Short mmCIF file of C-alpha atoms in Angstrom, two decimals:
data_model
loop_
_atom_site.label_atom_id
_atom_site.label_comp_id
_atom_site.label_asym_id
_atom_site.label_seq_id
_atom_site.Cartn_x
_atom_site.Cartn_y
_atom_site.Cartn_z
CA MET A 188 183.56 234.19 175.69
CA GLY A 189 186.62 233.59 177.87
CA TYR A 190 189.94 231.90 177.24
CA TYR A 191 188.65 228.50 178.03
CA ASP A 192 185.72 229.03 175.77
CA ASP A 193 188.00 230.14 172.94
CA HIS A 194 190.37 227.29 173.63
CA TYR A 195 187.68 224.62 173.55
CA GLU A 196 186.16 226.13 170.46
CA HIS A 197 189.56 225.94 168.76
CA ILE A 198 189.89 222.29 169.77
CA ARG A 199 186.39 221.50 168.43
CA GLN A 200 187.20 223.15 165.09
CA LYS A 201 190.47 221.24 164.83
CA GLN A 202 188.75 217.89 165.58
CA LYS A 203 186.11 218.65 162.99
CA GLY A 204 188.79 219.34 160.42
CA ASN A 205 190.60 216.13 161.30
CA ARG A 206 187.38 214.09 160.85
CA GLY A 207 186.79 215.63 157.41
CA GLY A 208 190.31 214.80 156.30
CA ALA A 209 189.99 211.22 157.51
CA PHE A 210 186.68 210.84 155.66
CA LEU A 211 188.22 212.17 152.45
CA ALA A 212 191.19 209.86 152.84
CA GLY A 213 188.84 206.92 153.30
CA ILE A 214 187.01 207.70 150.08
CA VAL A 215 190.21 208.00 148.12
CA GLY A 216 191.47 204.71 149.58
CA ALA A 217 188.27 202.89 148.65
CA ILE A 218 188.51 204.12 145.05
CA LEU A 219 192.14 203.07 144.73
CA GLY A 220 191.41 199.68 146.29
CA GLY A 221 188.54 199.03 143.87
CA MET A 222 190.76 199.84 140.91
CA LEU A 223 193.36 197.35 142.12
CA VAL A 224 190.72 194.62 142.49
CA VAL A 225 189.38 195.21 138.97
CA VAL A 226 192.88 194.96 137.55
CA ALA A 227 193.79 191.84 139.52
CA ILE A 228 190.63 189.70 139.12
CA PRO A 229 190.94 188.87 135.39
CA SER A 230 194.35 187.32 136.01
CA LEU A 231 193.13 185.29 138.97
CA VAL A 232 189.65 184.01 137.92
CA LYS A 233 188.42 182.11 134.77
CA TRP A 234 184.90 182.91 133.64
CA ASP A 235 182.63 179.86 134.02
CA VAL A 236 180.70 180.46 130.82
CA LEU A 237 180.78 179.07 127.25
CA PRO A 238 183.27 180.75 124.88
CA TYR A 239 180.60 182.04 122.54
CA GLU A 240 178.93 183.77 125.51
CA LEU A 241 182.18 185.57 126.28
CA GLU A 242 182.55 186.72 122.71
CA GLN A 243 179.03 188.08 122.67
CA THR A 244 179.34 189.93 126.04
CA GLU A 245 181.01 193.22 125.21
CA GLU A 246 181.17 194.44 128.81
CA LYS A 247 183.52 191.64 129.82
CA GLN A 248 186.08 192.55 127.17
CA VAL A 249 187.39 188.96 127.05
CA THR A 250 189.08 187.54 123.95
CA VAL A 251 188.69 183.78 123.47
CA THR A 252 191.18 181.86 121.40
CA GLU A 253 189.53 178.98 119.43
CA GLN A 254 190.96 175.61 120.41
CA PRO A 255 192.17 173.35 117.59
CA LYS A 256 189.83 170.45 116.67
CA VAL A 257 191.10 166.94 117.27
CA ASP A 258 189.87 164.12 115.01
CA LYS A 259 189.66 160.82 116.84
CA SER A 260 189.52 157.44 115.09
CA VAL A 261 187.38 155.13 117.19
CA ALA A 262 187.23 151.39 116.50
CA VAL A 263 184.32 149.64 118.21
CA ASP A 264 183.85 145.88 118.03
CA VAL A 265 180.06 145.59 118.28
CA VAL A 266 178.79 142.06 118.83
CA THR A 267 175.06 141.50 119.24
CA GLN A 268 172.66 138.60 118.86
CA VAL A 269 171.93 139.83 115.35
CA THR A 270 175.60 139.87 114.30
CA LYS A 271 176.07 136.41 115.79
CA ALA A 272 173.03 135.10 113.91
CA VAL A 273 174.26 136.60 110.64
CA ASN A 274 177.75 135.15 111.13
CA ARG A 275 176.28 131.70 111.63
CA VAL A 276 174.40 131.66 108.35
CA SER A 277 175.92 134.22 105.97
CA ASP A 278 178.51 131.91 104.36
CA ALA A 279 175.78 129.34 103.67
CA VAL A 280 173.66 131.81 101.66
CA VAL A 281 174.70 131.82 97.99
CA GLY A 282 173.74 133.39 94.69
CA ILE A 283 171.99 131.35 91.99
CA VAL A 284 172.61 132.37 88.37
CA ASN A 285 170.06 131.16 85.80
CA ILE A 286 171.72 130.87 82.36
CA GLN A 287 169.57 130.21 79.32
CA GLU A 288 171.08 129.27 76.00
CA ALA A 289 170.28 131.23 72.88
CA SER A 290 167.71 130.01 70.40
CA PHE A 291 166.55 131.37 67.06
CA TRP A 292 164.05 133.62 68.85
CA SER A 293 166.10 134.70 71.86
CA GLU A 294 169.52 136.10 72.66
CA GLY A 295 170.20 133.77 75.58
CA GLY A 296 172.66 134.51 78.36
CA GLU A 297 172.01 135.22 82.01
CA ALA A 298 168.24 135.20 82.55
CA GLY A 299 168.27 136.20 86.19
CA THR A 300 169.75 135.71 89.63
CA GLY A 301 168.35 134.61 92.94
CA SER A 302 169.52 133.23 96.24
CA GLY A 303 169.93 129.80 97.79
CA VAL A 304 170.83 128.16 101.10
CA ILE A 305 173.43 125.40 101.54
CA TYR A 306 171.68 123.01 103.94
CA LYS A 307 173.77 119.83 103.74
CA LYS A 308 177.31 118.66 103.00
CA GLU A 309 177.71 114.94 102.50
CA GLY A 310 180.78 113.24 101.05
CA ASN A 311 181.99 115.25 98.09
CA LYS A 312 178.60 116.85 97.44
CA ALA A 313 176.80 119.83 98.94
CA TYR A 314 173.09 120.56 98.59
CA ILE A 315 171.31 123.88 98.12
CA VAL A 316 167.62 124.74 98.45
CA THR A 317 166.20 127.62 96.42
CA ASN A 318 162.94 128.58 94.67
CA HIS A 319 161.47 126.84 91.65
CA HIS A 320 160.97 130.18 89.91
CA VAL A 321 164.68 131.01 90.36
CA VAL A 322 165.81 128.00 88.31
CA GLU A 323 162.85 127.68 85.96
CA GLY A 324 163.83 127.47 82.29
CA ALA A 325 167.57 127.31 82.97
CA SER A 326 169.91 125.62 80.50
CA ARG A 327 172.76 125.91 82.98
CA LEU A 328 173.02 126.96 86.59
CA GLU A 329 175.88 128.57 88.48
CA VAL A 330 176.29 129.13 92.20
CA SER A 331 178.13 132.20 93.45
CA LEU A 332 179.61 131.51 96.89
CA SER A 333 180.03 134.06 99.66
CA ASP A 334 183.67 134.71 98.64
CA GLY A 335 182.67 135.40 95.03
CA THR A 336 183.75 132.01 93.65
CA LYS A 337 181.40 130.72 90.95
CA VAL A 338 180.87 126.98 90.53
CA PRO A 339 178.59 124.94 88.24
CA ALA A 340 175.47 123.44 89.79
CA ARG A 341 173.22 120.53 88.87
CA LEU A 342 169.45 120.70 89.31
CA LEU A 343 168.28 117.63 91.23
CA GLY A 344 164.59 118.48 91.26
CA SER A 345 162.06 121.29 91.27
CA ASP A 346 158.44 121.59 92.42
CA VAL A 347 156.09 124.24 91.03
CA TRP A 348 153.42 123.74 93.72
CA THR A 349 155.66 124.66 96.65
CA ASP A 350 158.09 126.85 94.64
CA LEU A 351 161.08 124.86 95.87
CA ALA A 352 164.10 123.39 94.09
CA VAL A 353 167.26 121.54 95.12
CA LEU A 354 170.71 121.92 93.54
CA GLU A 355 173.96 119.98 93.94
CA ILE A 356 177.53 121.37 93.85
CA ASP A 357 181.02 120.11 94.60
CA ALA A 358 181.52 120.14 98.38
CA LYS A 359 185.17 121.21 98.24
CA HIS A 360 184.06 124.82 97.87
CA VAL A 361 181.74 124.75 100.89
CA THR A 362 182.89 125.99 104.30
CA ASN A 363 179.59 126.48 106.13
CA VAL A 364 176.20 124.78 106.21
CA ALA A 365 173.00 126.37 107.50
CA GLU A 366 171.05 124.83 110.37
CA PHE A 367 167.29 124.37 110.03
CA GLY A 368 165.16 125.65 112.91
CA ASN A 369 161.55 124.90 113.90
CA SER A 370 159.04 127.10 112.09
CA ASP A 371 156.12 125.62 114.03
CA VAL A 372 157.13 127.53 117.19
CA VAL A 373 157.64 130.91 115.50
CA LYS A 374 155.64 133.70 117.16
CA VAL A 375 154.24 136.95 115.82
CA GLY A 376 156.56 139.78 116.83
CA GLU A 377 159.63 137.54 116.95
CA PRO A 378 162.73 139.20 115.41
CA VAL A 379 163.93 137.68 112.14
CA ILE A 380 166.68 138.38 109.61
CA ALA A 381 166.52 137.97 105.83
CA VAL A 382 169.80 137.13 104.07
CA GLY A 383 170.12 137.07 100.30
CA ASN A 384 171.13 138.88 97.12
CA PRO A 385 168.61 141.64 96.38
CA LEU A 386 168.87 143.08 92.87
CA GLY A 387 171.57 140.60 91.88
CA LEU A 388 175.08 139.63 92.92
CA GLN A 389 176.17 143.26 93.25
CA PHE A 390 174.45 143.27 96.65
CA ALA A 391 175.33 139.68 97.57
CA GLY A 392 174.97 138.77 101.22
CA SER A 393 172.67 141.67 102.07
CA VAL A 394 171.02 141.52 105.48
CA THR A 395 167.68 143.04 106.49
CA GLN A 396 166.00 142.81 109.86
CA GLY A 397 162.36 142.77 110.87
CA ILE A 398 159.79 140.74 112.75
CA ILE A 399 157.35 137.95 112.06
CA SER A 400 154.20 139.81 111.05
CA GLY A 401 151.97 136.76 110.65
CA VAL A 402 151.99 132.96 110.71
CA ASN A 403 149.86 130.37 108.89
CA ARG A 404 149.12 132.78 106.04
CA THR A 405 147.69 131.34 102.82
CA ILE A 406 148.34 133.09 99.51
CA PRO A 407 146.49 132.12 96.29
CA ILE A 408 148.86 131.01 93.53
CA ASP A 409 147.93 130.95 89.84
CA ILE A 410 150.37 128.40 88.45
CA ASP A 411 149.12 128.18 84.87
CA GLN A 412 148.44 131.94 84.63
CA ASP A 413 144.81 131.48 83.58
CA GLY A 414 143.49 133.93 86.15
CA ILE A 415 142.20 131.16 88.42
CA PRO A 416 144.10 130.27 91.63
CA ASP A 417 145.43 126.71 91.50
CA TRP A 418 146.92 126.49 94.96
CA HIS A 419 147.16 128.23 98.32
CA ALA A 420 150.76 128.62 99.46
CA GLU A 421 151.30 128.41 103.20
CA VAL A 422 153.73 131.14 104.23
CA LEU A 423 155.21 133.19 107.04
CA GLN A 424 154.71 136.95 106.75
CA THR A 425 157.56 139.31 107.65
CA ASP A 426 158.32 143.00 107.34
CA ALA A 427 162.02 142.31 106.75
CA ALA A 428 162.78 143.77 103.32
CA ILE A 429 162.58 141.10 100.59
CA ASN A 430 163.39 142.36 97.11
CA PRO A 431 163.88 140.73 93.68
CA GLY A 432 166.94 138.50 94.02
CA ASN A 433 166.16 137.61 97.65
CA SER A 434 164.06 134.70 96.40
CA GLY A 435 165.46 131.42 97.68
CA GLY A 436 167.43 133.10 100.46
CA ALA A 437 167.19 132.46 104.18
CA LEU A 438 164.83 133.84 106.79
CA VAL A 439 166.59 133.16 110.08
CA ASN A 440 165.69 133.52 113.74
CA ILE A 441 167.79 135.26 116.36
CA GLU A 442 169.76 132.03 116.87
CA GLY A 443 170.87 132.03 113.23
CA GLN A 444 168.67 129.03 112.33
CA VAL A 445 166.78 128.97 109.04
CA ILE A 446 163.03 129.08 109.70
CA GLY A 447 161.93 129.95 106.17
CA ILE A 448 162.93 130.12 102.51
CA ASN A 449 162.14 133.59 101.18
CA SER A 450 159.83 133.28 98.22
CA MET A 451 157.96 136.44 97.33
CA LYS A 452 156.65 139.83 98.36
CA ILE A 453 153.35 141.56 97.75
CA ALA A 454 154.36 144.19 95.21
CA GLN A 455 151.59 146.76 94.98
CA GLU A 456 151.95 150.52 94.96
CA ALA A 457 149.99 150.93 98.19
CA VAL A 458 151.67 148.00 99.98
CA GLU A 459 154.93 148.19 101.89
CA GLY A 460 156.72 145.66 104.07
CA ILE A 461 154.86 142.43 103.31
CA GLY A 462 157.39 139.71 102.55
CA LEU A 463 156.51 136.01 102.39
CA SER A 464 158.62 133.00 103.29
CA ILE A 465 157.99 129.25 102.99
CA PRO A 466 158.05 127.74 106.53
CA ILE A 467 161.01 125.38 106.83
CA ASN A 468 158.97 122.61 108.49
CA TYR A 469 156.65 122.65 105.49
CA ALA A 470 159.65 122.67 103.13
CA LYS A 471 161.65 119.83 104.74
CA PRO A 472 159.75 116.85 103.24
CA ILE A 473 159.65 118.60 99.86
CA ILE A 474 163.41 119.15 99.98
CA ALA A 475 163.99 115.51 100.97
CA ASP A 476 161.89 114.22 98.03
CA LEU A 477 163.55 116.55 95.52
CA GLU A 478 167.01 115.55 96.70
CA LYS A 479 166.28 111.82 96.65
CA PHE A 480 163.76 111.35 93.84
CA GLY A 481 163.99 114.52 91.74
CA GLN A 482 160.29 115.17 92.30
CA VAL A 483 157.77 115.40 95.11
CA ARG A 484 156.05 112.05 95.51
CA ARG A 485 152.44 112.97 96.03
CA PRO A 486 149.37 110.74 96.04
CA TYR A 487 147.62 110.63 92.68
CA MET A 488 143.93 110.34 91.76
CA GLY A 489 144.17 110.63 87.96
CA VAL A 490 141.51 113.26 87.25
CA GLU A 491 141.21 116.70 85.64
CA LEU A 492 139.17 118.97 87.89
CA ARG A 493 137.32 122.29 87.87
CA SER A 494 135.76 124.10 90.82
CA LEU A 495 131.98 124.39 90.61
CA SER A 496 132.32 128.12 91.22
CA ASP A 497 134.29 128.42 87.95
CA ILE A 498 131.55 126.73 85.91
CA PRO A 499 128.56 128.77 84.65
CA ALA A 500 125.48 128.13 86.81
CA TYR A 501 123.55 127.12 83.70
CA HIS A 502 125.57 123.89 83.50
CA TRP A 503 124.97 122.98 87.14
CA GLN A 504 121.54 121.61 86.30
CA GLN A 505 121.66 121.21 82.51
CA THR A 506 125.00 119.35 82.25
CA LEU A 507 125.93 118.14 85.73
CA HIS A 508 122.32 117.55 86.85
CA LEU A 509 122.96 118.75 90.38
CA PRO A 510 120.21 119.24 92.96
CA PRO A 511 119.43 122.96 93.56
CA ASN A 512 120.91 122.81 97.07
CA VAL A 513 124.39 121.76 95.83
CA THR A 514 126.38 124.95 95.15
CA GLU A 515 129.93 123.89 96.10
CA GLY A 516 132.15 121.07 94.93
CA VAL A 517 134.57 119.94 92.24
CA ALA A 518 133.54 118.66 88.82
CA ILE A 519 135.53 115.91 87.09
CA LEU A 520 136.26 116.96 83.49
CA GLN A 521 138.38 113.95 82.58
CA VAL A 522 139.46 110.62 84.10
CA VAL A 523 142.83 109.13 83.16
CA PRO A 524 142.40 105.50 82.03
CA GLY A 525 143.85 102.99 84.51
CA SER A 526 144.21 105.63 87.24
CA PRO A 527 142.98 105.17 90.83
CA ALA A 528 139.90 107.25 89.97
CA ALA A 529 139.11 105.10 86.94
CA GLN A 530 139.57 101.89 88.93
CA ALA A 531 137.19 103.20 91.61
CA GLY A 532 134.53 103.92 88.96
CA LEU A 533 134.59 107.71 88.88
CA ARG A 534 133.46 109.28 85.59
CA GLU A 535 133.42 112.52 83.65
CA PHE A 536 130.88 115.07 85.05
CA ASP A 537 130.80 113.49 88.50
CA VAL A 538 130.87 116.27 91.14
CA ILE A 539 132.95 115.58 94.25
CA VAL A 540 131.54 117.21 97.39
CA ALA A 541 133.49 115.44 100.18
CA LEU A 542 136.69 113.48 100.84
CA ASP A 543 136.83 111.21 103.89
CA ASP A 544 133.53 112.84 104.96
CA GLU A 545 135.16 116.28 104.97
CA LYS A 546 133.34 118.86 102.86
CA ILE A 547 135.22 119.99 99.74
CA ALA A 548 134.25 123.39 98.30
CA ASP A 549 136.77 123.79 95.46
CA VAL A 550 139.86 122.41 93.75
CA ILE A 551 142.24 124.03 96.23
CA GLU A 552 140.57 122.33 99.20
CA LEU A 553 140.68 118.99 97.34
CA ARG A 554 144.41 119.36 96.64
CA LYS A 555 145.17 120.39 100.22
CA HIS A 556 143.38 117.32 101.55
CA LEU A 557 145.08 115.06 99.01
CA TYR A 558 148.62 116.47 99.31
CA ASN A 559 148.74 117.39 102.98
CA ARG A 560 146.75 114.61 104.64
CA LYS A 561 147.18 111.56 102.44
CA GLN A 562 150.12 109.38 101.44
CA ILE A 563 150.80 107.13 98.48
CA GLY A 564 149.02 103.83 99.13
CA ASP A 565 146.35 105.32 101.41
CA THR A 566 142.66 104.73 100.76
CA MET A 567 140.33 107.69 100.42
CA LYS A 568 136.55 107.89 100.62
CA VAL A 569 135.03 110.02 97.84
CA THR A 570 131.49 111.40 98.06
CA PHE A 571 130.07 112.72 94.77
CA TYR A 572 126.91 113.45 92.77
CA ARG A 573 126.09 111.69 89.50
CA ASP A 574 122.89 112.46 87.60
CA GLY A 575 121.46 114.12 90.69
CA LYS A 576 122.14 111.19 93.02
CA LYS A 577 124.64 111.14 95.87
CA LYS A 578 127.13 108.27 95.75
CA THR A 579 130.28 107.12 97.57
CA VAL A 580 133.33 105.13 96.44
CA THR A 581 136.70 104.30 97.99
CA LEU A 582 139.87 104.53 95.95
CA LYS A 583 143.49 103.61 96.66
CA LEU A 584 145.92 106.43 95.99
CA ALA A 585 148.92 105.71 93.78
CA LYS A 586 152.17 107.42 92.85
CA GLN A 587 152.03 109.49 89.72
CA SER A 588 154.30 108.12 87.01
CA LEU A 589 156.35 110.56 84.92
#
């Protein structure tokens, strides 16, 4: 190897050494640069994760300071169709307190509470509709207004058949009067609101909401508590909660109009959400009669009746002498002297089977025809059996005298 060979070999060795030093310097620089980045990043970047995730991630070594909680008081003025409807009627729904005086056999005092609806203000008087069973047996009546004021009330009239009653109070205490709606156009599924005093005056003005569950319902009513239905009440069915004390209160539509007077609920262990209300269109003529006359002026026949189905079959042939094919009708047990029935010639043990050529199966159907389709002074065709023979008479209906 000559000089040039040695010289070039020396240069190659020197270049090789220089490349190794540069490579080592590069590695050291990369390590130092990475350490600077790691130190700088936490001060420049916020972790985009939830605080509890940071606390649970040990590798990140981040301490989160809990932010103080801020309580905000929010006042929201919520106005809906329901609140508007309630505002329209709530002041017109009152409490009715039934007070019975003490006798030798009883302690007396407050016998119960119910609800009522102020429906008219005229002159210095205001008028309230409620249920007959709310005021029944009262010696005195008080009305508790929406502001808690209690005023004496006078009973103008009460009707056991429709379970309605009308009271009168001084109008100076009345600020709002309910508006009657049209119960004939009520539809199943329509929203309704019940307003009243469930469980007494402690919960006065309570509001429950539901829907109309059924229309044109008929419920058997046993007025004399003998186990035999005397009447079929025509009612609206609702699932709005109706509890003791709601009786006589208002069932209103979404416009705040009264479409029913709450009367009862089906209270059985297995039954929930079946409340019943007297349709206001059915109640209007009753209310008008009670307000004006103190009673409902119904047409009067002057007979005591019993459904054939409530009489032992033995008497159908042996006592009433009916043909074997006659199994439905109403037997006359007594005829009041001088009554329309007596004047038409009807007698004891006659069996009525039709009125105005419409078949009559029992006492309830006879009363419905008489009370709902006839007026005082109308004539009525009566078809009946006497001693096995079919006969017909026409009588003129009169007003029952007290």
